[in-house]
Amino acid sequence: MRYALVTGGSRGLGRAICLRLSRQGYPVIINYKSNSEAALETKRLIEEQGGQAELLPFDVSDKEQVEKALDGWLEQHQEDYVAVLVNNAGIRRDNLMVFMQDDDWSSVLNTNLNSFFYVTRRLLKGMMTKRWGRIINVASLSGLKGLAGQTNYSAAKAALIGATKALAQEVAPRKITVNAVAPGFIATDMTSELNEEELKKMIPVGRFGRPEEVAAAVAFLAQEDASYITGNVISINGGLYT
Ligand code: NAP
């Protein structure tokens, strides 16, 4: 059976992506770090719409945890594989570079970028053997444009876009596509303390985006029909261009 794994699937964009991929027919593996209550709510919402879901908590920034969790899942699912991988888990720790602490830098790089390497490397073998896969990386406008106060986050997301383009070329012959989405301002916990009233003045659409609007683009890239789209970045930003 073909599964979809969404990292950071407990809340925000990840929850909307889980729900959308479930409606596309995938049993969904919901990864998260610590918020079991939110992850269980995502599972409940999937089941309510007739889908199938399981929880797989691990810290995406911790190589040992990633490998242990994924090895355990693969051990229990000998006949199955993760056909759709959405690398969505992410954090931000904004500060002007002159004040930025070592941990602000390394935690953002580990969670937003190294996680991609740990999780994708482990699951790529299954996709290559089965000769079909979809890898979708959740980048950001910040990785395309660079945003003041986010040198750490912009660096991680820009690197994720570079890795997307390189891996797309490596695995294209195996019918695996690798793409990224680059959301602008989307209403989630991550952006809850931002001043939407002020910021929306510079967004042509005139509002923050909704998680479902990002999930729709991810679902599009996950389809069979999107087989000739690879190494690309889709911006979902209400016209807030770079
Ligand atoms: P969010 O509401 O803060 O949710 C973050 C999710 O990531 C949660 O499910 C959280 O799990 C999980 N997570 C965080 N650190 C983790 C770790 N070390 N291991 C495993 N899971 C971890 O964030 P969001 O707004 O949905 O953002 C999702 C992605 O979109 C991120 O990559 C973010 O950078 C990107 N993005 C967001 C926006 C925006 O405006 N919201 C814009 C551009 C890009 P727990 O529930 O267990 O904490």
Coordinates of C-alpha atoms and ligand atoms in Angstrom, one line a residue:
M1 CA 0.0 0.0 0.0
R2 CA 1.1 3.5 -0.8
Y3 CA 1.3 5.8 2.3
A4 CA 1.8 9.6 2.7
L5 CA 4.0 10.9 5.5
V6 CA 3.6 14.5 6.5
T7 CA 6.2 15.8 9.0
G8 CA 4.7 18.3 11.4
G9 CA 1.2 17.0 10.6
S10 CA -0.3 17.9 14.0
R11 CA -1.1 21.5 13.4
G12 CA -1.1 24.4 10.9
L13 CA -0.2 23.6 7.3
G14 CA 0.7 20.0 8.1
R15 CA -2.8 19.3 9.4
A16 CA -4.4 20.7 6.3
I17 CA -2.0 18.7 4.1
C18 CA -2.8 15.5 6.0
L19 CA -6.5 16.0 5.5
R20 CA -6.1 16.8 1.8
L21 CA -3.9 13.8 1.0
S22 CA -6.3 11.6 2.9
R23 CA -9.1 12.8 0.6
Q24 CA -6.8 11.8 -2.3
G25 CA -7.0 8.3 -1.0
Y26 CA -3.7 8.0 1.0
P27 CA -3.5 6.4 4.4
V28 CA -1.6 9.2 6.2
I29 CA 1.3 9.0 8.7
I30 CA 1.1 12.0 11.0
N31 CA 4.5 13.0 12.4
Y32 CA 4.9 15.6 15.1
K33 CA 7.3 16.4 17.9
S34 CA 5.4 16.7 21.1
N35 CA 1.8 18.0 20.7
S36 CA -0.1 14.6 20.9
E37 CA -3.4 16.3 21.5
A38 CA -3.2 18.2 18.2
A39 CA -1.9 15.2 16.4
L40 CA -4.8 13.1 17.7
E41 CA -7.2 15.8 16.5
T42 CA -5.7 15.6 13.0
K43 CA -6.2 11.8 13.1
R44 CA -9.8 12.2 14.3
L45 CA -10.5 14.7 11.5
I46 CA -9.1 12.3 8.9
E47 CA -11.2 9.4 10.3
E48 CA -14.3 11.6 10.4
Q49 CA -13.9 12.2 6.6
G50 CA -13.5 8.4 6.1
G51 CA -9.8 8.2 5.9
Q52 CA -7.1 6.2 7.6
A53 CA -4.3 7.7 9.7
E54 CA -1.6 6.8 12.2
L55 CA 0.7 8.8 14.5
L56 CA 4.5 8.6 14.3
P57 CA 6.0 11.1 16.7
F58 CA 9.8 11.9 16.3
D59 CA 12.0 15.0 16.3
V60 CA 12.9 15.6 12.7
S61 CA 16.0 17.4 13.7
D62 CA 17.4 14.4 15.5
K63 CA 19.0 11.9 13.1
E64 CA 18.8 8.9 15.6
Q65 CA 15.2 9.6 16.4
V66 CA 14.3 9.8 12.7
E67 CA 16.0 6.6 11.8
K68 CA 14.6 4.7 14.8
A69 CA 11.1 5.8 14.1
L70 CA 11.2 5.2 10.3
D71 CA 13.0 1.8 10.7
G72 CA 10.3 0.7 13.1
W73 CA 7.6 1.8 10.7
L74 CA 9.2 0.0 7.8
E75 CA 9.7 -3.1 9.9
Q76 CA 6.0 -3.2 10.6
H77 CA 4.9 -2.4 7.1
Q78 CA 6.9 -4.9 4.9
E79 CA 4.4 -4.7 2.1
D80 CA 3.9 -1.0 2.2
Y81 CA 6.0 2.1 1.4
V82 CA 5.9 5.9 1.8
A83 CA 5.0 7.1 -1.7
V84 CA 4.3 10.7 -0.8
L85 CA 6.6 12.5 1.6
V86 CA 5.8 16.1 2.6
N87 CA 8.7 17.7 4.5
N88 CA 6.7 20.3 6.3
A89 CA 7.9 20.4 10.0
G90 CA 9.5 23.7 10.7
I91 CA 10.2 26.4 13.2
R92 CA 11.4 30.0 13.2
R93 CA 13.6 31.8 15.7
D94 CA 13.7 35.3 14.4
N95 CA 16.4 37.8 15.4
L96 CA 18.6 40.4 13.8
M97 CA 21.9 38.6 12.9
V98 CA 23.9 40.9 15.2
F99 CA 21.9 39.5 18.2
M100 CA 21.4 35.9 16.9
Q101 CA 22.6 33.2 19.3
D102 CA 24.2 30.0 18.2
D103 CA 21.1 28.0 19.2
D104 CA 18.8 30.2 17.1
W105 CA 20.9 29.4 14.1
S106 CA 21.5 25.7 14.7
S107 CA 18.0 24.8 15.8
V108 CA 16.4 26.5 12.7
L109 CA 18.9 24.8 10.3
N110 CA 18.5 21.4 12.0
T111 CA 14.7 21.5 12.0
N112 CA 14.0 23.1 8.6
L113 CA 16.9 21.7 6.6
N114 CA 18.8 18.8 8.1
S115 CA 15.4 17.1 8.7
F116 CA 14.9 17.0 5.0
F117 CA 18.1 15.1 4.6
Y118 CA 17.4 12.6 7.5
V119 CA 13.8 11.8 6.6
T120 CA 14.1 11.8 2.8
R121 CA 17.3 9.8 2.6
R122 CA 15.7 7.0 4.7
L123 CA 12.5 6.9 2.6
L124 CA 14.0 7.4 -0.9
K125 CA 15.1 3.7 -1.1
G126 CA 11.5 2.6 -1.0
M127 CA 10.4 5.0 -3.7
M128 CA 13.4 4.1 -5.9
T129 CA 12.6 0.4 -5.6
K130 CA 8.9 0.9 -6.3
R131 CA 9.8 3.4 -9.1
W132 CA 7.3 6.0 -8.0
G133 CA 7.3 8.8 -5.5
R134 CA 6.4 12.3 -4.7
I135 CA 8.6 14.5 -2.4
I136 CA 7.2 17.9 -1.6
N137 CA 9.2 20.3 0.6
V138 CA 7.6 23.2 2.4
A139 CA 10.0 26.1 1.8
S140 CA 9.0 29.8 2.2
L141 CA 8.9 33.1 0.5
S142 CA 11.7 33.9 3.0
G143 CA 13.9 31.3 1.2
L144 CA 13.3 33.0 -2.2
K145 CA 13.4 36.7 -1.2
G146 CA 15.3 36.7 2.1
L147 CA 13.6 38.5 5.0
A148 CA 15.3 40.8 7.6
G149 CA 15.4 39.1 11.0
Q150 CA 15.4 35.7 9.4
T151 CA 19.0 35.0 8.2
N152 CA 18.7 31.6 9.8
Y153 CA 15.3 30.7 8.4
S154 CA 16.0 32.2 5.0
A155 CA 19.3 30.3 4.8
A156 CA 17.5 27.0 5.7
K157 CA 14.6 27.5 3.2
A158 CA 16.9 28.7 0.4
A159 CA 19.1 25.6 0.9
L160 CA 16.0 23.4 0.9
I161 CA 15.1 24.8 -2.5
G162 CA 18.6 24.1 -3.8
A163 CA 18.4 20.5 -2.5
T164 CA 14.9 20.1 -4.1
K165 CA 16.3 21.1 -7.5
A166 CA 19.4 18.8 -7.2
L167 CA 17.5 15.7 -5.9
A168 CA 14.8 16.2 -8.6
Q169 CA 17.5 15.6 -11.2
E170 CA 19.0 12.6 -9.4
V171 CA 15.7 10.7 -9.1
A172 CA 13.7 11.7 -12.2
P173 CA 14.5 8.5 -14.1
R174 CA 12.8 6.5 -11.3
K175 CA 9.5 8.4 -11.7
I176 CA 10.0 10.3 -8.5
T177 CA 9.3 14.0 -8.5
V178 CA 10.7 16.5 -6.1
N179 CA 9.2 19.9 -5.7
A180 CA 8.8 22.7 -3.2
V181 CA 6.1 25.1 -2.2
A182 CA 6.9 28.6 -0.9
P183 CA 4.1 30.0 1.2
G184 CA 4.0 33.7 2.1
F185 CA 2.0 34.6 5.2
I186 CA -0.4 31.9 6.2
A187 CA -2.6 32.0 9.3
T188 CA -1.2 29.3 11.7
D189 CA 0.3 29.2 15.2
M190 CA 3.7 30.2 13.5
T191 CA 2.3 33.6 12.4
S192 CA -0.2 34.2 15.2
E193 CA 1.8 36.9 16.9
L194 CA 2.3 38.9 13.7
N195 CA 0.3 42.0 13.0
E196 CA -2.0 40.8 10.1
E197 CA -3.8 44.2 9.9
E198 CA -0.5 45.9 9.2
L199 CA 1.1 43.2 7.0
K200 CA -1.9 42.6 4.8
K201 CA -1.5 46.1 3.4
M202 CA 1.5 44.8 1.3
I203 CA -0.3 41.6 0.1
P204 CA -2.1 42.2 -3.2
V205 CA -4.8 39.7 -2.2
G206 CA -5.3 41.7 1.0
R207 CA -5.2 38.9 3.6
F208 CA -3.1 36.1 5.0
G209 CA -3.5 32.8 3.3
R210 CA -5.3 29.7 4.7
P211 CA -3.5 26.4 5.3
E212 CA -6.0 24.7 2.9
E213 CA -4.7 27.0 0.1
V214 CA -1.2 25.6 0.6
A215 CA -2.6 22.0 1.0
A216 CA -4.3 22.4 -2.4
A217 CA -0.9 23.0 -4.1
V218 CA 0.8 20.1 -2.3
A219 CA -2.1 17.8 -3.3
F220 CA -1.7 19.0 -6.9
L221 CA 2.0 18.1 -6.9
A222 CA 1.3 14.7 -5.3
Q223 CA -1.1 13.6 -8.1
E224 CA -0.2 11.1 -10.8
D225 CA -0.9 13.8 -13.3
A226 CA 1.8 16.1 -12.0
S227 CA 4.5 13.6 -13.3
Y228 CA 6.2 16.1 -15.6
I229 CA 6.6 18.8 -12.9
T230 CA 9.9 18.4 -11.0
G231 CA 12.5 20.6 -9.5
N232 CA 10.1 23.4 -9.2
V233 CA 8.9 25.9 -6.6
I234 CA 5.3 27.0 -6.4
S235 CA 4.8 30.3 -4.6
I236 CA 1.5 30.6 -2.6
N237 CA 1.7 34.1 -1.4
G238 CA -1.3 36.2 -2.5
G239 CA 0.8 38.0 -5.0
L240 CA 3.4 39.1 -2.5
Y241 CA 6.3 38.9 -4.9
T242 CA 10.0 38.7 -4.4
Ligands
NAP1 P1 3.1 25.6 13.1 O1 1.7 25.9 13.1 O2 4.0 26.2 14.1 O3 3.3 23.9 13.2 C1 4.6 23.4 13.2 C2 4.5 21.9 13.0 O4 5.8 21.4 12.9 C3 3.8 21.2 14.2 O5 3.1 20.1 13.7 C4 5.0 20.8 15.1 O6 4.8 19.7 15.9 C5 6.0 20.4 14.0 N1 7.4 20.4 14.4 C6 8.1 21.5 14.8 N2 9.4 21.1 15.1 C7 9.4 19.8 14.9 C8 10.4 18.8 15.1 N3 11.6 19.1 15.5 N4 10.1 17.5 14.8 C9 8.9 17.2 14.4 N5 7.9 18.0 14.2 C10 8.2 19.3 14.5 O7 3.8 25.9 11.7 P2 3.2 26.1 10.2 O8 2.9 27.5 10.0 O9 2.1 25.1 10.0 O10 4.4 25.8 9.3 C11 4.6 24.6 8.6 C12 5.7 24.7 7.6 O11 5.4 25.8 6.7 C13 7.1 25.1 8.2 O12 8.1 24.4 7.6 C14 7.2 26.6 8.0 O13 8.5 27.0 8.0 C15 6.5 26.7 6.7 N6 5.9 28.0 6.4 C16 4.9 28.6 7.1 C17 4.5 29.8 6.8 C18 3.4 30.5 7.5 O14 3.1 31.7 7.3 N7 2.7 29.9 8.5 C19 5.0 30.5 5.7 C20 6.0 29.9 4.9 C21 6.5 28.7 5.3 P3 4.2 19.8 17.4 O15 2.7 20.1 17.2 O16 4.4 18.5 18.1 O17 4.9 21.0 18.0

